[in-house]
Coordinates of N, CA and C in Angstrom, one line a residue:
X22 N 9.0 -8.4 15.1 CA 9.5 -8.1 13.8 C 8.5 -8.5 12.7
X23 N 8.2 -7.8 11.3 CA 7.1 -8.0 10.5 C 8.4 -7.7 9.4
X24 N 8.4 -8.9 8.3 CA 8.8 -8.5 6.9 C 7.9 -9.0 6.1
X25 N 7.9 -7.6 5.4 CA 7.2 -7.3 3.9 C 7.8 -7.5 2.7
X26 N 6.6 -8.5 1.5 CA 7.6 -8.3 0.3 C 6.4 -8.3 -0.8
X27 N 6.9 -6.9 -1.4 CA 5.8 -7.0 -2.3 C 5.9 -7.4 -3.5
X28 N 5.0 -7.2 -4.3 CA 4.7 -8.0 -6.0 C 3.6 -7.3 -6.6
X29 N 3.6 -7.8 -8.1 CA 2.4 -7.4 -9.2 C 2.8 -6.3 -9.8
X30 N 3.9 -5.2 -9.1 CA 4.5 -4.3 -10.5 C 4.8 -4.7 -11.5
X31 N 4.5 -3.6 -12.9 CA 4.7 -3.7 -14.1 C 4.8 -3.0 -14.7
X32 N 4.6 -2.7 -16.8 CA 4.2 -2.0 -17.4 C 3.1 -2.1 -17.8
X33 N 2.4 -1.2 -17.7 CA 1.2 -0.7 -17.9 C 0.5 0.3 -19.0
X34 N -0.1 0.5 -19.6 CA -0.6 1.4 -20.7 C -1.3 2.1 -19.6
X35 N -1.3 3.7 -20.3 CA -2.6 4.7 -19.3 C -3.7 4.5 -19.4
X36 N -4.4 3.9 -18.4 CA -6.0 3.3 -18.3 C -5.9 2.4 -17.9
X37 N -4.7 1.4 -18.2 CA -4.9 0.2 -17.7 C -4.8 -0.1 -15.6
X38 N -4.8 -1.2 -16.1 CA -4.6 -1.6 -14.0 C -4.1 -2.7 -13.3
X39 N -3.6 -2.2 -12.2 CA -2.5 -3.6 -11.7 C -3.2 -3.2 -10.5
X40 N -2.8 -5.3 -10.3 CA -2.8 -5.4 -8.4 C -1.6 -5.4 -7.7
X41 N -1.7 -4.6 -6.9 CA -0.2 -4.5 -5.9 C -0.7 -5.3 -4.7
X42 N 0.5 -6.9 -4.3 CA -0.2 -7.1 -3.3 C 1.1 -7.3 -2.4
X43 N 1.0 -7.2 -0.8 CA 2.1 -7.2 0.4 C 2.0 -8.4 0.9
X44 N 2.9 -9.6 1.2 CA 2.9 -10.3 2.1 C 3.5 -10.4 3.3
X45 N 3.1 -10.4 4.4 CA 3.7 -10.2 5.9 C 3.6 -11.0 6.5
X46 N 4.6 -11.6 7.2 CA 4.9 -12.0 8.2 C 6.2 -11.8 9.5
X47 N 6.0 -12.8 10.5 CA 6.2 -12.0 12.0 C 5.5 -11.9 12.6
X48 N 5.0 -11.0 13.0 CA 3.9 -10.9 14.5 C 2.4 -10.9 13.7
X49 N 1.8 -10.6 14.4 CA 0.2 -10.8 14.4 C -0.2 -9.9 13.5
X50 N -0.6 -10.2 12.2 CA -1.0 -9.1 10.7 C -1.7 -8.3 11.8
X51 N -2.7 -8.3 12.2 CA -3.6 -7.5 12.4 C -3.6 -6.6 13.5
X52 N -2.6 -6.5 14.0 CA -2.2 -5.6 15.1 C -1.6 -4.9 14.5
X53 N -1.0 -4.8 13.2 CA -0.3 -3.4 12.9 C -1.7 -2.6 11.8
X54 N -1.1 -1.3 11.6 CA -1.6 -0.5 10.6 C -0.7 -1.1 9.2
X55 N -1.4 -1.0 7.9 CA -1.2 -1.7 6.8 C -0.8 -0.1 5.7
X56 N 0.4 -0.2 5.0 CA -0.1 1.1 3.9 C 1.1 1.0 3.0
X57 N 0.7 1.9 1.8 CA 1.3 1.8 0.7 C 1.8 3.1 0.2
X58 N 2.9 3.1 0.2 CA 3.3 4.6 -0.1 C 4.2 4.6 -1.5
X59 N 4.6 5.6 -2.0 CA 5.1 5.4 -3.8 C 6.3 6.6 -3.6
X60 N 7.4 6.5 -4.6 CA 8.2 7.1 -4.7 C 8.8 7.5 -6.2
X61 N 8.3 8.8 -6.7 CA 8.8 8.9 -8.2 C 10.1 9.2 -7.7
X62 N 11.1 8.9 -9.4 CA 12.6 9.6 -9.3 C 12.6 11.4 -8.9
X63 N 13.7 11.7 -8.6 CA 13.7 13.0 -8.0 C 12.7 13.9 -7.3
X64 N 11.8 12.7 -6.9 CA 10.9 13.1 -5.6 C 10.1 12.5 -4.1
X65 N 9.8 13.2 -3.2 CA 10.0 12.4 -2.0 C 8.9 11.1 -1.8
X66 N 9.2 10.3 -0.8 CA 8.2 9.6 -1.0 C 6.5 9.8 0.0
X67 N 5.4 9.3 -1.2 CA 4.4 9.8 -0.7 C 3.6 8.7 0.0
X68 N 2.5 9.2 0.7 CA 1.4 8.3 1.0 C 0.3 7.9 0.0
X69 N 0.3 6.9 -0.4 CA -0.8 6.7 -1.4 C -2.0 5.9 -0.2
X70 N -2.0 5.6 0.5 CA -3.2 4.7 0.9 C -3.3 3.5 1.8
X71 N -3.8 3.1 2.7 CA -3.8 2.4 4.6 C -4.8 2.3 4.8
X72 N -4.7 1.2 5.6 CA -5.7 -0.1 6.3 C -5.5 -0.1 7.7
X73 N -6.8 0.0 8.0 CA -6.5 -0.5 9.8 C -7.6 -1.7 10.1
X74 N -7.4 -2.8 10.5 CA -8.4 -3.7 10.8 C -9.1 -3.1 11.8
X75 N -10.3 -3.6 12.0 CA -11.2 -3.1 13.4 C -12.2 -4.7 13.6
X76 N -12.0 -5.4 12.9 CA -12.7 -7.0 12.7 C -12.3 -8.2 12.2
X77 N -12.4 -8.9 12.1 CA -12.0 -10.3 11.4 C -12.3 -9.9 9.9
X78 N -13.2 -9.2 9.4 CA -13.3 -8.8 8.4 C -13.7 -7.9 8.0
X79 N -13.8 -6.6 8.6 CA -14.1 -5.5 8.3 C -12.8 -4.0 9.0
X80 N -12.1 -3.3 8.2 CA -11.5 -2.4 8.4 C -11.7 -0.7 7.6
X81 N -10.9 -0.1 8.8 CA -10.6 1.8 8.1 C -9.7 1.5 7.2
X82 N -10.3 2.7 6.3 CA -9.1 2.8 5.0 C -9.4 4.3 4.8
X83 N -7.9 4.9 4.2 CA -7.5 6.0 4.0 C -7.0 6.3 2.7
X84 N -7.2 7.4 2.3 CA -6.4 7.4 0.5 C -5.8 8.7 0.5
X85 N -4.5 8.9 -0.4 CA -4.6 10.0 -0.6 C -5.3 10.6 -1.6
X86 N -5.8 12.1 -2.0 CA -6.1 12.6 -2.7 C -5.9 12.6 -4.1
X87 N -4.6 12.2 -4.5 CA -4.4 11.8 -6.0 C -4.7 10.8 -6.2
X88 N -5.2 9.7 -5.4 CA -6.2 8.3 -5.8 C -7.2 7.8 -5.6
X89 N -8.0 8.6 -4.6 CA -9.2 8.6 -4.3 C -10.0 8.4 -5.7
X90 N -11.1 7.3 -5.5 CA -11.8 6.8 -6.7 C -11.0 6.3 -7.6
X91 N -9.6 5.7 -7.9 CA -9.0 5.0 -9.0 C -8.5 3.9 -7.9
X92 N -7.9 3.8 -6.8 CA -6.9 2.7 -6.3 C -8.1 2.3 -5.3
X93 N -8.0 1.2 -4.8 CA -8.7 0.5 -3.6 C -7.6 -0.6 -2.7
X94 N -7.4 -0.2 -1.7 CA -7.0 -1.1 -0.8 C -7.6 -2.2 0.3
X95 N -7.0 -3.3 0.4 CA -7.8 -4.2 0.5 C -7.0 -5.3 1.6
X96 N -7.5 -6.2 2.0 CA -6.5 -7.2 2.5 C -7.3 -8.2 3.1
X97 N -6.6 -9.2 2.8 CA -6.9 -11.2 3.8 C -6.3 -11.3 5.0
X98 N -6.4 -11.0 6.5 CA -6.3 -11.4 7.2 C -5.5 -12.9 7.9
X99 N -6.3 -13.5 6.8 CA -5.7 -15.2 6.7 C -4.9 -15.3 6.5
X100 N -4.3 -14.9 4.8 CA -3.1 -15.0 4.4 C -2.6 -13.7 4.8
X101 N -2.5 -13.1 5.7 CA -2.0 -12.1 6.0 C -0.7 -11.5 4.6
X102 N -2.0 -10.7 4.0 CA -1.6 -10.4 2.5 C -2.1 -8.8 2.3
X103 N -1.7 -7.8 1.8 CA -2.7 -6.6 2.0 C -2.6 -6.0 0.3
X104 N -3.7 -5.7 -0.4 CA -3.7 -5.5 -1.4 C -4.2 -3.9 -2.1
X105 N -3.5 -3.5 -3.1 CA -3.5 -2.1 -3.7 C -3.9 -2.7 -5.2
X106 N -5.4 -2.4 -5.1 CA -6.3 -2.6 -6.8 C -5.7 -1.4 -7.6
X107 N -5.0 -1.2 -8.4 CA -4.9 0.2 -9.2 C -5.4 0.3 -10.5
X108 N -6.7 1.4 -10.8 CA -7.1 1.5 -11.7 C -7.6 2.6 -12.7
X109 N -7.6 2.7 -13.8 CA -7.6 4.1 -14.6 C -5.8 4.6 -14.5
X110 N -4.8 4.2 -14.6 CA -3.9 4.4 -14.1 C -3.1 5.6 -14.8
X111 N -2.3 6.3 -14.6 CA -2.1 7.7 -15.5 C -0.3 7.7 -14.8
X112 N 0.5 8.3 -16.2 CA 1.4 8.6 -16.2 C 2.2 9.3 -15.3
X113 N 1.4 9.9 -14.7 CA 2.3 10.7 -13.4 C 2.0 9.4 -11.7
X114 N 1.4 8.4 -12.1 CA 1.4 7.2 -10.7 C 2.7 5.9 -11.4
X115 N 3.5 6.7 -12.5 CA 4.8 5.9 -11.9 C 5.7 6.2 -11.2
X116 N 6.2 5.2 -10.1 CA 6.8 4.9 -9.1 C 7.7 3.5 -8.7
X117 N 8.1 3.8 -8.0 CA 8.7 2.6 -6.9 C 7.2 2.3 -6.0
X118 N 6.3 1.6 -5.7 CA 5.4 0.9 -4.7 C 6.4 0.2 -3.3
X119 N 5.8 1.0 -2.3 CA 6.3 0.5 -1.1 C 5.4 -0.2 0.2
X120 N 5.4 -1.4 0.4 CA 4.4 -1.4 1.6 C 4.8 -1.6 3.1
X121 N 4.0 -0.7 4.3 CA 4.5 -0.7 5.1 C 3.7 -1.1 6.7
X122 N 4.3 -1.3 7.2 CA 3.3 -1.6 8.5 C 3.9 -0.8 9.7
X123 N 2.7 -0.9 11.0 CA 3.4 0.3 11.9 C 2.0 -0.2 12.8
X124 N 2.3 0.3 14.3 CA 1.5 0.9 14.9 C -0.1 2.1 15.4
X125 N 1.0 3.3 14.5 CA -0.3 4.3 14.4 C -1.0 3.8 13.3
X126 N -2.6 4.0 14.0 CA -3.5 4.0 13.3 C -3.6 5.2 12.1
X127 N -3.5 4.5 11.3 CA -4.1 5.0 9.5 C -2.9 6.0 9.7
X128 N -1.8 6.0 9.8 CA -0.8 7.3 9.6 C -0.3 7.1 8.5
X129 N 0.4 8.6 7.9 CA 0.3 9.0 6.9 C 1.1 9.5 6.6
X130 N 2.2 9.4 7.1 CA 3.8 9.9 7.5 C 5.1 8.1 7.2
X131 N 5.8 8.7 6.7 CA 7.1 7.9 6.7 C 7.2 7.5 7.7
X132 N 7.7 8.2 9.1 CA 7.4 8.2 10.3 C 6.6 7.4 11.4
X133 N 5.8 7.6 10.8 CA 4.4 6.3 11.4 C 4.5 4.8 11.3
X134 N 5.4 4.5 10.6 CA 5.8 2.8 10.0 C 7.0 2.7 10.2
X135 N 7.1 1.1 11.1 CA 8.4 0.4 11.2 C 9.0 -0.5 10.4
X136 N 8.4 -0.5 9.4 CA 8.8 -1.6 8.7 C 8.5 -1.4 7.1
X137 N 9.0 -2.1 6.4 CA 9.5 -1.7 5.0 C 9.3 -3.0 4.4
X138 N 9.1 -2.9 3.1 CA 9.4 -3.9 1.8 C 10.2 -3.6 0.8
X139 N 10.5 -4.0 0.1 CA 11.6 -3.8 -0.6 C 11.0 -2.9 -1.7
X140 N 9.8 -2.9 -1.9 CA 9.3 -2.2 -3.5 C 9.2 -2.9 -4.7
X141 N 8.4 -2.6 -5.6 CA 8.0 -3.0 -6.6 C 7.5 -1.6 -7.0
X142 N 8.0 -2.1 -8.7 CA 8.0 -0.4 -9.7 C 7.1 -0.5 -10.6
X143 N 6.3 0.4 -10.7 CA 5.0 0.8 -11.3 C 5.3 1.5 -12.4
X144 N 5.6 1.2 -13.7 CA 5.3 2.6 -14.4 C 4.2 2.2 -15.9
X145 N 3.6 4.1 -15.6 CA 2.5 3.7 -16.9 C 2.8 4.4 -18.1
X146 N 3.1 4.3 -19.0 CA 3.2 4.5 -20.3 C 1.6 5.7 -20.7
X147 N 2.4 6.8 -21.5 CA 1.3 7.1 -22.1 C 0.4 7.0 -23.2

């Protein structure tokens, strides 16, 4: 069993930037896949971006398309902690922040992850 609880949501101005960071524990951080998915009001939730270790300190990462070149994901191993840099931030990337862990490598689906955090809410001001 792995529980997640994340932190660092806020308010934000458009341009500005927050760190979203996950802390886990339970079983072995680094056997699961690591990821961060968002959920605006009256829409479903998406993939924003995932981690897969392949080293003590070197891992695959995946983005989606609406964050590619603004968000960076990241993580410590040690403190088994996994982190979402967000930056340039824009009005339509408010959300609920969720982080999640799983099995499949770098998946990209709800689906793919057994485990949940509670969420932390993002929103940016225009």
């Amino acid at each position: 069993q792995v529980q997640l609880v994340e932190s660092g949501g806020g308010l934000v101005q458009a341009g500005g930037s927050l760190r979203l960071s996950c802390a886990a524990s339970g079983r072995t951080f680094s056997t699961y896949s690591m990821a961060w998915f968002r959920q605006a009001p009256g829409k479903a939730r998406e993939f924003v971006a995932a981690l897969r270790w392949r080293g003590s300190s070197t891992y695959y990462a995946d983005y989606a398309d609406s964050v590619k070149g603004r968000f960076t994901i990241s993580g410590n191993n040690v403190k088994n902690t996994v982190y979402l840099q967000m930056n340039s931030l824009k009005p339509e990337d408010t959300a609920v922040y969720y982080c999640a862990a799983g099995l499949i490598v770098l998946g990209v689906k709800e689906s793919d992850y057994d485990y949940w955090g509670q969420g932390t809410q993002v929103t940016v001001s225009s």
